[in-house]
Structures are given as C-alpha cells and as structure tokens.
C-alpha cells in the first residue's frame, strides 16, 4: 500500500494533452523488453486499499496508525494488511463503485500500454493487493481485451456475498495443484538468462512506494515515481533509477534506451543497461518457469506477503507458514 500520489487536476489535463502527441508505434528495435510494474500509486494515482479502508473499513485515522506501525517495525506489513482488509464490511460491487469514482489512471498509462502491445513488450503487474480487485479495476478502465493481456501477480481473496468478510488468500503451489519441490526443480532446469529467441531481455521495473523496495536494484532499468518512498529509498541508498511523473516519461526513456541499445549492440549479447541482479526477473519472465523470488525485503514475513508462492508453505488444516526460499 503506497502513499497516495496525487496530481492536481489541471496538471493531469496538461499531461493528458501532451501525451496525445507521443508515438506509440513499433520502434523497430531487436532486443526483447519486459516490464514489471506496481499497481497502487503507479498505474493508478490512488491506492485501491486506501479508498476501501477509508470508506468501508477501519477509517483514515486507524489506517494512518497502522501504517506508522509498519514504518516503526512494530508490526509486519502482512499483519497490518490483514487487519485492514479484515476491517472491510461492504459487498464487492459496492466497493468497486467507490473505486470507480475514486481512482484516476496515470495520464500516460493507456498510451504506454498501447506502446507495449505494439512493441511486443510483456507488461506484468506485481502487487501486494488483491487480484480480484485489481483485475476488475483494469477491466473497467482499460477494457477487458487490453486488461486480459496484463498478467497480475497478487493475492487472491475470499469475499463473502454480503461483504462482511474480506480475506487475502496466500498464493500456494499446493492450492494451484502443483508439487512445490517438483516445480522448483523444473524451474532450476528451465530458467535461463536468455529469452526464447536467444537474446538477453532488458528488464524494466516501475514503482512508487514501500512495497516496491524489494525490487529496487533488481532491474536493468528502475523507474521511481518522483517524490515518493521508492525514489527516496533509491536516493538514500545510491541506487540508480529514473524519476518519473507519468508513464509518458517512462515511454520516452524506454524508447531512448531501446534505440541506444540497438545502435550499440544490435540486440546481441548483454543490454546496454545491464544489471546482473535483474536475472531474477529475467528467469521468471518465462511462463514455463516457477519463480523463486530472492527478495531483498528484510523481514521474512514481509517477503512472504509480497511473494507467497516462494516464501510460504501450507500444511493441511494450518495457516501459511513463512519459509526460507530455495536457492
């Protein structure tokens, strides 16, 4: 859950107008590019959870208290998030109406997504939010056809018909009907540095806040929304990044980097912007590989919340238990 990234209405209008002149056609470059993006505060300027909690749950003041508990280390991100989601008492459809009214998509996102589609750039959402909520929001704001082209890695949820209970569900290999040990073995044998066509893909990560800290330093090109927690973290820790105000900025920078890479490498060998630590993302970009996320988040419980397939396991009749990742 990120701080709300608000852009004044007049600035949003100016950004939207300037975006109309951006070229979204195919760049004609060779190297594969793969995008991973946060959702709340990144694709959308507001946080889906914040809107729901403030209107139908614990309320603004309690939410602020809980967020301070995360910052102080008093409670884990997972623990606090479970309390926030558990405080909701609203049917899903009524909650979605509030999101429909309260959310603003980044002024440059729709054009950027069209740019990705035209350039065969896979666009993936990585979020600590609830997948049913995120999918419904994308379906509404983008249309189902474009939304279906975006993979979402997030927690499923159990929401009863009356909306009295909202419960995040940890994503497990067992729940998906897979043998975890076997899947990891398959991953180890299949995961390669190269993409399907033999080139090394350029990995782009886009984020804004606290839940994105695990990805900082794990991409070839990192975009951090200007003035928010991720950018502050990058500055404090001297992590190379590009600040952005809208996805239009991201598209311009990606185009520059792709064309520079084409001029220098012709798509062969390593990208002109290459970070060995981004190999984690390169490996999981294959739909055939089971991801082993070696997150940089300091607390194991927080890693388990963000990447539960790897950092949690479940025995029958028990709650998920955080475990160390298999190397």
mmCIF file of C-alpha atoms in Angstrom:
data_model
loop_
_atom_site.group_PDB
_atom_site.id
_atom_site.type_symbol
_atom_site.label_atom_id
_atom_site.label_comp_id
_atom_site.label_asym_id
_atom_site.label_seq_id
_atom_site.Cartn_x
_atom_site.Cartn_y
_atom_site.Cartn_z
ATOM 1 C CA UNK A 1 0.000 0.000 0.000
ATOM 2 C CA UNK A 2 1.648 3.143 -1.216
ATOM 3 C CA UNK A 3 1.228 6.773 -0.237
ATOM 4 C CA UNK A 4 -1.378 8.416 -2.428
ATOM 5 C CA UNK A 5 0.256 10.030 -5.444
ATOM 6 C CA UNK A 6 -1.997 12.936 -6.304
ATOM 7 C CA UNK A 7 -1.565 15.104 -9.373
ATOM 8 C CA UNK A 8 -3.635 18.330 -9.411
ATOM 9 C CA UNK A 9 -6.491 18.209 -11.980
ATOM 10 C CA UNK A 10 -5.008 20.996 -14.099
ATOM 11 C CA UNK A 11 -1.669 19.171 -14.297
ATOM 12 C CA UNK A 12 -3.450 15.922 -15.185
ATOM 13 C CA UNK A 13 -5.205 17.703 -18.050
ATOM 14 C CA UNK A 14 -1.902 19.140 -19.289
ATOM 15 C CA UNK A 15 -0.217 15.736 -19.099
ATOM 16 C CA UNK A 16 -3.093 14.064 -20.933
ATOM 17 C CA UNK A 17 -2.949 16.684 -23.687
ATOM 18 C CA UNK A 18 0.822 16.334 -24.094
ATOM 19 C CA UNK A 19 0.521 12.543 -24.268
ATOM 20 C CA UNK A 20 -1.612 12.736 -27.413
ATOM 21 C CA UNK A 21 1.482 13.505 -29.483
ATOM 22 C CA UNK A 22 3.544 10.550 -28.234
ATOM 23 C CA UNK A 23 4.418 7.949 -30.856
ATOM 24 C CA UNK A 24 3.217 4.507 -29.738
ATOM 25 C CA UNK A 25 4.205 2.660 -32.921
ATOM 26 C CA UNK A 26 6.754 -0.147 -33.187
ATOM 27 C CA UNK A 27 10.304 1.105 -32.541
ATOM 28 C CA UNK A 28 11.899 -1.379 -34.922
ATOM 29 C CA UNK A 29 14.436 -2.481 -32.313
ATOM 30 C CA UNK A 30 15.638 -6.038 -31.781
ATOM 31 C CA UNK A 31 16.076 -6.662 -28.069
ATOM 32 C CA UNK A 32 13.201 -8.051 -26.024
ATOM 33 C CA UNK A 33 11.989 -5.758 -23.238
ATOM 34 C CA UNK A 34 9.946 -6.971 -20.267
ATOM 35 C CA UNK A 35 8.080 -4.613 -17.920
ATOM 36 C CA UNK A 36 7.107 -5.289 -14.322
ATOM 37 C CA UNK A 37 5.006 -2.650 -12.577
ATOM 38 C CA UNK A 38 3.430 -1.906 -9.244
ATOM 39 C CA UNK A 39 -0.289 -1.044 -9.302
ATOM 40 C CA UNK A 40 -1.391 1.308 -6.498
ATOM 41 C CA UNK A 41 0.212 4.732 -6.771
ATOM 42 C CA UNK A 42 1.892 3.677 -10.012
ATOM 43 C CA UNK A 43 -0.633 2.718 -12.692
ATOM 44 C CA UNK A 44 -3.332 4.434 -10.656
ATOM 45 C CA UNK A 45 -2.646 7.611 -8.737
ATOM 46 C CA UNK A 46 -4.554 6.464 -5.657
ATOM 47 C CA UNK A 47 -4.369 3.264 -3.617
ATOM 48 C CA UNK A 48 -7.265 0.809 -4.055
ATOM 49 C CA UNK A 49 -6.928 -0.391 -0.473
ATOM 50 C CA UNK A 50 -6.886 3.124 0.974
ATOM 51 C CA UNK A 51 -10.135 4.030 -0.783
ATOM 52 C CA UNK A 52 -11.856 0.909 0.532
ATOM 53 C CA UNK A 53 -10.447 1.107 4.074
ATOM 54 C CA UNK A 54 -11.326 4.780 4.472
ATOM 55 C CA UNK A 55 -14.899 4.355 3.246
ATOM 56 C CA UNK A 56 -15.899 0.880 4.430
ATOM 57 C CA UNK A 57 -13.312 -0.304 6.938
ATOM 58 C CA UNK A 58 -11.000 0.882 9.662
ATOM 59 C CA UNK A 59 -11.155 4.517 8.512
ATOM 60 C CA UNK A 60 -8.469 7.077 7.760
ATOM 61 C CA UNK A 61 -7.219 7.616 11.325
ATOM 62 C CA UNK A 62 -6.817 3.927 12.182
ATOM 63 C CA UNK A 63 -5.210 3.271 8.805
ATOM 64 C CA UNK A 64 -2.679 6.025 9.493
ATOM 65 C CA UNK A 65 -1.915 4.445 12.879
ATOM 66 C CA UNK A 66 -1.426 1.040 11.288
ATOM 67 C CA UNK A 67 0.886 2.422 8.618
ATOM 68 C CA UNK A 68 3.010 4.003 11.344
ATOM 69 C CA UNK A 69 3.272 0.575 12.962
ATOM 70 C CA UNK A 70 4.721 -0.764 9.711
ATOM 71 C CA UNK A 71 7.212 2.092 9.453
ATOM 72 C CA UNK A 72 8.332 1.689 13.073
ATOM 73 C CA UNK A 73 8.736 -2.064 12.716
ATOM 74 C CA UNK A 74 6.216 -2.699 15.479
ATOM 75 C CA UNK A 75 4.155 -4.909 13.157
ATOM 76 C CA UNK A 76 4.803 -6.543 9.819
ATOM 77 C CA UNK A 77 3.314 -5.437 6.517
ATOM 78 C CA UNK A 78 1.416 -8.701 6.291
ATOM 79 C CA UNK A 79 -0.041 -8.449 9.802
ATOM 80 C CA UNK A 80 -1.223 -4.875 9.322
ATOM 81 C CA UNK A 81 -2.601 -5.579 5.862
ATOM 82 C CA UNK A 82 -4.647 -8.488 7.162
ATOM 83 C CA UNK A 83 -6.198 -6.213 9.787
ATOM 84 C CA UNK A 84 -7.009 -3.567 7.188
ATOM 85 C CA UNK A 85 -8.626 -5.970 4.733
ATOM 86 C CA UNK A 86 -10.382 -7.733 7.598
ATOM 87 C CA UNK A 87 -11.962 -4.445 8.682
ATOM 88 C CA UNK A 88 -13.966 -4.138 5.450
ATOM 89 C CA UNK A 89 -17.718 -4.635 5.578
ATOM 90 C CA UNK A 90 -19.026 -3.957 2.078
ATOM 91 C CA UNK A 91 -20.214 -6.109 -0.842
ATOM 92 C CA UNK A 92 -17.655 -6.343 -3.641
ATOM 93 C CA UNK A 93 -19.820 -4.471 -6.157
ATOM 94 C CA UNK A 94 -20.473 -1.583 -3.767
ATOM 95 C CA UNK A 95 -16.778 -1.382 -3.001
ATOM 96 C CA UNK A 96 -15.964 -1.327 -6.700
ATOM 97 C CA UNK A 97 -18.312 1.627 -7.236
ATOM 98 C CA UNK A 98 -16.201 3.602 -4.764
ATOM 99 C CA UNK A 99 -13.061 2.616 -6.667
ATOM 100 C CA UNK A 100 -14.657 3.571 -9.970
ATOM 101 C CA UNK A 101 -15.378 7.042 -8.586
ATOM 102 C CA UNK A 102 -12.170 7.495 -6.608
ATOM 103 C CA UNK A 103 -9.433 6.201 -8.917
ATOM 104 C CA UNK A 104 -7.541 8.124 -11.590
ATOM 105 C CA UNK A 105 -5.359 6.228 -14.034
ATOM 106 C CA UNK A 106 -1.932 7.731 -14.689
ATOM 107 C CA UNK A 107 -2.392 10.158 -17.617
ATOM 108 C CA UNK A 108 0.179 8.344 -19.743
ATOM 109 C CA UNK A 109 -0.598 4.735 -18.896
ATOM 110 C CA UNK A 110 -3.076 3.855 -21.640
ATOM 111 C CA UNK A 111 -0.701 5.140 -24.314
ATOM 112 C CA UNK A 112 2.215 3.337 -22.671
ATOM 113 C CA UNK A 113 0.295 0.078 -22.624
ATOM 114 C CA UNK A 114 -0.566 0.535 -26.299
ATOM 115 C CA UNK A 115 3.142 1.186 -26.922
ATOM 116 C CA UNK A 116 3.967 -2.079 -25.125
ATOM 117 C CA UNK A 117 1.439 -4.011 -27.199
ATOM 118 C CA UNK A 118 2.780 -2.562 -30.448
ATOM 119 C CA UNK A 119 6.337 -3.487 -29.471
ATOM 120 C CA UNK A 120 5.585 -6.967 -28.066
ATOM 121 C CA UNK A 121 6.674 -5.869 -24.592
ATOM 122 C CA UNK A 122 5.073 -8.087 -21.922
ATOM 123 C CA UNK A 123 3.559 -5.911 -19.186
ATOM 124 C CA UNK A 124 3.172 -7.570 -15.774
ATOM 125 C CA UNK A 125 1.625 -6.214 -12.576
ATOM 126 C CA UNK A 126 3.362 -7.211 -9.321
ATOM 127 C CA UNK A 127 1.226 -6.168 -6.349
ATOM 128 C CA UNK A 128 0.610 -6.871 -2.676
ATOM 129 C CA UNK A 129 -3.065 -6.067 -3.294
ATOM 130 C CA UNK A 130 -5.996 -8.354 -4.054
ATOM 131 C CA UNK A 131 -6.092 -9.803 -7.549
ATOM 132 C CA UNK A 132 -9.916 -9.743 -7.950
ATOM 133 C CA UNK A 133 -9.918 -6.026 -7.129
ATOM 134 C CA UNK A 134 -7.019 -5.190 -9.439
ATOM 135 C CA UNK A 135 -8.430 -7.211 -12.337
ATOM 136 C CA UNK A 136 -11.850 -5.589 -12.036
ATOM 137 C CA UNK A 137 -10.273 -2.129 -11.992
ATOM 138 C CA UNK A 138 -8.198 -2.868 -15.105
ATOM 139 C CA UNK A 139 -11.219 -4.355 -16.877
ATOM 140 C CA UNK A 140 -13.169 -1.172 -16.226
ATOM 141 C CA UNK A 141 -10.529 1.433 -17.031
ATOM 142 C CA UNK A 142 -8.787 -0.348 -19.938
ATOM 143 C CA UNK A 143 -11.478 -2.653 -21.266
ATOM 144 C CA UNK A 144 -11.395 -6.420 -20.906
ATOM 145 C CA UNK A 145 -9.439 -7.052 -24.116
ATOM 146 C CA UNK A 146 -6.452 -4.948 -23.059
ATOM 147 C CA UNK A 147 -6.777 -5.977 -19.422
ATOM 148 C CA UNK A 148 -6.555 -9.662 -20.352
ATOM 149 C CA UNK A 149 -3.130 -9.022 -21.859
ATOM 150 C CA UNK A 150 -1.730 -7.957 -18.481
ATOM 151 C CA UNK A 151 -0.560 -10.678 -16.112
ATOM 152 C CA UNK A 152 -1.237 -9.928 -12.444
ATOM 153 C CA UNK A 153 0.818 -11.474 -9.641
ATOM 154 C CA UNK A 154 -1.154 -10.671 -6.489
ATOM 155 C CA UNK A 155 -3.069 -12.360 -3.701
ATOM 156 C CA UNK A 156 -6.406 -13.978 -4.370
ATOM 157 C CA UNK A 157 -9.186 -13.233 -1.878
ATOM 158 C CA UNK A 158 -12.188 -14.802 -0.213
ATOM 159 C CA UNK A 159 -15.033 -12.264 -0.089
ATOM 160 C CA UNK A 160 -18.441 -13.431 1.084
ATOM 161 C CA UNK A 161 -21.592 -12.394 -0.782
ATOM 162 C CA UNK A 162 -22.597 -9.808 1.826
ATOM 163 C CA UNK A 163 -19.086 -8.381 2.031
ATOM 164 C CA UNK A 164 -18.782 -8.991 5.768
ATOM 165 C CA UNK A 165 -15.501 -10.864 5.322
ATOM 166 C CA UNK A 166 -12.575 -9.878 3.086
ATOM 167 C CA UNK A 167 -9.706 -12.315 3.492
ATOM 168 C CA UNK A 168 -6.482 -12.261 1.443
ATOM 169 C CA UNK A 169 -5.570 -15.765 0.307
ATOM 170 C CA UNK A 170 -1.917 -16.696 0.092
ATOM 171 C CA UNK A 171 -0.858 -17.959 -3.303
ATOM 172 C CA UNK A 172 0.450 -21.535 -2.932
ATOM 173 C CA UNK A 173 1.755 -24.153 -5.269
ATOM 174 C CA UNK A 174 -0.399 -26.677 -3.390
ATOM 175 C CA UNK A 175 -3.530 -24.577 -3.819
ATOM 176 C CA UNK A 176 -2.826 -24.451 -7.550
ATOM 177 C CA UNK A 177 -2.432 -28.225 -7.676
ATOM 178 C CA UNK A 178 1.354 -28.232 -8.196
ATOM 179 C CA UNK A 179 4.068 -30.100 -6.343
ATOM 180 C CA UNK A 180 6.249 -27.325 -4.990
ATOM 181 C CA UNK A 181 9.503 -29.274 -4.860
ATOM 182 C CA UNK A 182 8.955 -30.578 -8.382
ATOM 183 C CA UNK A 183 8.080 -27.116 -9.667
ATOM 184 C CA UNK A 184 11.251 -25.643 -8.209
ATOM 185 C CA UNK A 185 13.328 -28.440 -9.741
ATOM 186 C CA UNK A 186 11.680 -27.749 -13.094
ATOM 187 C CA UNK A 187 12.378 -24.063 -12.641
ATOM 188 C CA UNK A 188 16.052 -24.681 -11.965
ATOM 189 C CA UNK A 189 16.411 -26.727 -15.130
ATOM 190 C CA UNK A 190 14.387 -24.401 -17.349
ATOM 191 C CA UNK A 191 15.397 -20.964 -16.084
ATOM 192 C CA UNK A 192 17.878 -19.376 -18.437
ATOM 193 C CA UNK A 193 19.419 -15.953 -18.803
ATOM 194 C CA UNK A 194 18.234 -15.735 -22.394
ATOM 195 C CA UNK A 195 14.714 -15.277 -23.669
ATOM 196 C CA UNK A 196 13.153 -17.664 -26.183
ATOM 197 C CA UNK A 197 14.908 -16.059 -29.181
ATOM 198 C CA UNK A 198 18.353 -16.319 -27.571
ATOM 199 C CA UNK A 199 18.749 -12.634 -26.665
ATOM 200 C CA UNK A 200 19.148 -11.281 -23.139
ATOM 201 C CA UNK A 201 15.998 -9.268 -22.364
ATOM 202 C CA UNK A 202 16.071 -5.790 -20.850
ATOM 203 C CA UNK A 203 14.176 -5.773 -17.540
ATOM 204 C CA UNK A 204 12.207 -2.662 -16.556
ATOM 205 C CA UNK A 205 10.583 -2.178 -13.144
ATOM 206 C CA UNK A 206 8.167 0.665 -12.364
ATOM 207 C CA UNK A 207 7.099 1.562 -8.837
ATOM 208 C CA UNK A 208 6.480 4.208 -6.234
ATOM 209 C CA UNK A 209 6.400 3.040 -2.641
ATOM 210 C CA UNK A 210 7.343 0.836 0.289
ATOM 211 C CA UNK A 211 6.091 -2.421 -1.205
ATOM 212 C CA UNK A 212 8.415 -1.878 -4.187
ATOM 213 C CA UNK A 213 11.611 -1.753 -2.126
ATOM 214 C CA UNK A 214 12.246 -5.442 -2.754
ATOM 215 C CA UNK A 215 12.513 -4.728 -6.478
ATOM 216 C CA UNK A 216 14.845 -1.759 -6.123
ATOM 217 C CA UNK A 217 18.211 -2.733 -7.542
ATOM 218 C CA UNK A 218 16.760 -5.887 -9.128
ATOM 219 C CA UNK A 219 16.138 -4.480 -12.613
ATOM 220 C CA UNK A 220 18.191 -3.190 -15.517
ATOM 221 C CA UNK A 221 16.139 0.000 -15.582
ATOM 222 C CA UNK A 222 14.277 1.168 -12.476
ATOM 223 C CA UNK A 223 11.617 3.878 -12.633
ATOM 224 C CA UNK A 224 10.569 5.506 -9.335
ATOM 225 C CA UNK A 225 7.688 7.963 -9.094
ATOM 226 C CA UNK A 226 9.098 11.361 -8.230
ATOM 227 C CA UNK A 227 8.823 12.491 -4.614
ATOM 228 C CA UNK A 228 7.605 9.216 -3.099
ATOM 229 C CA UNK A 229 9.116 6.481 -0.930
ATOM 230 C CA UNK A 230 10.800 4.421 -3.645
ATOM 231 C CA UNK A 231 12.657 7.416 -5.056
ATOM 232 C CA UNK A 232 13.704 8.459 -1.546
ATOM 233 C CA UNK A 233 14.987 4.927 -0.905
ATOM 234 C CA UNK A 234 16.952 4.958 -4.158
ATOM 235 C CA UNK A 235 18.499 8.340 -3.372
ATOM 236 C CA UNK A 236 19.396 7.353 0.204
ATOM 237 C CA UNK A 237 20.940 4.058 -0.917
ATOM 238 C CA UNK A 238 22.536 5.368 -4.120
ATOM 239 C CA UNK A 239 20.506 3.023 -6.322
ATOM 240 C CA UNK A 240 20.477 4.027 -9.968
ATOM 241 C CA UNK A 241 16.975 4.964 -11.077
ATOM 242 C CA UNK A 242 14.967 7.272 -13.309
ATOM 243 C CA UNK A 243 12.374 9.523 -11.673
ATOM 244 C CA UNK A 244 9.064 9.859 -13.494
ATOM 245 C CA UNK A 245 5.896 11.923 -13.220
ATOM 246 C CA UNK A 246 3.791 9.878 -15.639
ATOM 247 C CA UNK A 247 4.057 6.835 -17.895
ATOM 248 C CA UNK A 248 4.697 9.238 -20.765
ATOM 249 C CA UNK A 249 8.097 9.919 -19.172
ATOM 250 C CA UNK A 250 8.693 6.180 -18.910
ATOM 251 C CA UNK A 251 7.846 5.612 -22.563
ATOM 252 C CA UNK A 252 10.237 8.338 -23.694
ATOM 253 C CA UNK A 253 13.067 6.894 -21.601
ATOM 254 C CA UNK A 254 12.401 3.296 -22.659
ATOM 255 C CA UNK A 255 12.438 4.399 -26.301
ATOM 256 C CA UNK A 256 15.764 6.206 -25.824
ATOM 257 C CA UNK A 257 17.325 3.205 -24.098
ATOM 258 C CA UNK A 258 15.997 0.733 -26.677
ATOM 259 C CA UNK A 259 17.337 2.779 -29.589
ATOM 260 C CA UNK A 260 20.703 3.292 -27.884
ATOM 261 C CA UNK A 261 20.893 -0.448 -27.265
ATOM 262 C CA UNK A 262 20.060 -1.138 -30.913
ATOM 263 C CA UNK A 263 22.792 1.236 -32.083
ATOM 264 C CA UNK A 264 25.431 -0.265 -29.790
ATOM 265 C CA UNK A 265 24.532 -3.968 -29.640
ATOM 266 C CA UNK A 266 22.003 -4.719 -32.406
ATOM 267 C CA UNK A 267 20.214 -6.721 -29.720
ATOM 268 C CA UNK A 268 23.122 -9.134 -29.303
ATOM 269 C CA UNK A 269 24.890 -10.002 -26.060
ATOM 270 C CA UNK A 270 24.101 -8.014 -22.932
ATOM 271 C CA UNK A 271 21.822 -4.955 -22.960
ATOM 272 C CA UNK A 272 23.478 -1.550 -22.899
ATOM 273 C CA UNK A 273 21.834 -1.149 -19.479
ATOM 274 C CA UNK A 274 22.567 -4.432 -17.709
ATOM 275 C CA UNK A 275 22.260 -5.368 -14.042
ATOM 276 C CA UNK A 276 23.208 -8.980 -13.132
ATOM 277 C CA UNK A 277 20.791 -8.835 -10.193
ATOM 278 C CA UNK A 278 17.942 -8.472 -12.675
ATOM 279 C CA UNK A 279 18.437 -12.110 -13.654
ATOM 280 C CA UNK A 280 15.744 -12.947 -11.086
ATOM 281 C CA UNK A 281 13.198 -11.131 -13.254
ATOM 282 C CA UNK A 282 14.681 -12.486 -16.484
ATOM 283 C CA UNK A 283 14.170 -16.007 -15.222
ATOM 284 C CA UNK A 284 10.569 -15.522 -14.123
ATOM 285 C CA UNK A 285 9.622 -13.853 -17.401
ATOM 286 C CA UNK A 286 9.117 -17.298 -18.927
ATOM 287 C CA UNK A 287 5.561 -18.583 -18.494
ATOM 288 C CA UNK A 288 7.058 -22.062 -18.095
ATOM 289 C CA UNK A 289 9.204 -21.185 -15.100
ATOM 290 C CA UNK A 290 8.098 -21.194 -11.473
ATOM 291 C CA UNK A 291 9.568 -18.052 -9.871
ATOM 292 C CA UNK A 292 11.990 -18.246 -6.972
ATOM 293 C CA UNK A 293 11.925 -14.643 -5.758
ATOM 294 C CA UNK A 294 15.043 -13.840 -3.760
ATOM 295 C CA UNK A 295 13.510 -10.710 -2.324
ATOM 296 C CA UNK A 296 15.572 -8.013 -0.717
ATOM 297 C CA UNK A 297 12.830 -7.182 1.799
ATOM 298 C CA UNK A 298 14.479 -7.534 5.228
ATOM 299 C CA UNK A 299 11.654 -9.310 7.086
ATOM 300 C CA UNK A 300 10.744 -12.852 6.081
ATOM 301 C CA UNK A 301 7.059 -12.230 6.866
ATOM 302 C CA UNK A 302 7.032 -9.245 4.508
ATOM 303 C CA UNK A 303 8.677 -11.312 1.784
ATOM 304 C CA UNK A 304 6.011 -13.956 2.334
ATOM 305 C CA UNK A 305 3.260 -11.379 1.873
ATOM 306 C CA UNK A 306 4.715 -9.980 -1.329
ATOM 307 C CA UNK A 307 5.811 -13.301 -2.869
ATOM 308 C CA UNK A 308 3.840 -16.033 -1.081
ATOM 309 C CA UNK A 309 4.396 -18.769 -3.685
ATOM 310 C CA UNK A 310 8.053 -18.864 -2.776
ATOM 311 C CA UNK A 311 8.210 -17.703 0.811
ATOM 312 C CA UNK A 312 5.249 -19.582 2.320
ATOM 313 C CA UNK A 313 4.183 -23.163 2.612
ATOM 314 C CA UNK A 314 0.985 -24.642 3.962
ATOM 315 C CA UNK A 315 0.157 -27.888 5.669
ATOM 316 C CA UNK A 316 -3.371 -29.219 5.630
ATOM 317 C CA UNK A 317 -5.531 -27.561 8.248
ATOM 318 C CA UNK A 318 -2.947 -24.923 9.151
ATOM 319 C CA UNK A 319 -2.267 -21.321 8.326
ATOM 320 C CA UNK A 320 0.522 -20.438 5.859
ATOM 321 C CA UNK A 321 3.974 -20.500 7.415
ATOM 322 C CA UNK A 322 6.841 -18.324 6.213
ATOM 323 C CA UNK A 323 9.824 -20.322 4.999
ATOM 324 C CA UNK A 324 13.188 -19.543 3.501
ATOM 325 C CA UNK A 325 13.435 -19.561 -0.271
ATOM 326 C CA UNK A 326 15.142 -22.414 -2.032
ATOM 327 C CA UNK A 327 18.239 -21.142 -3.799
#
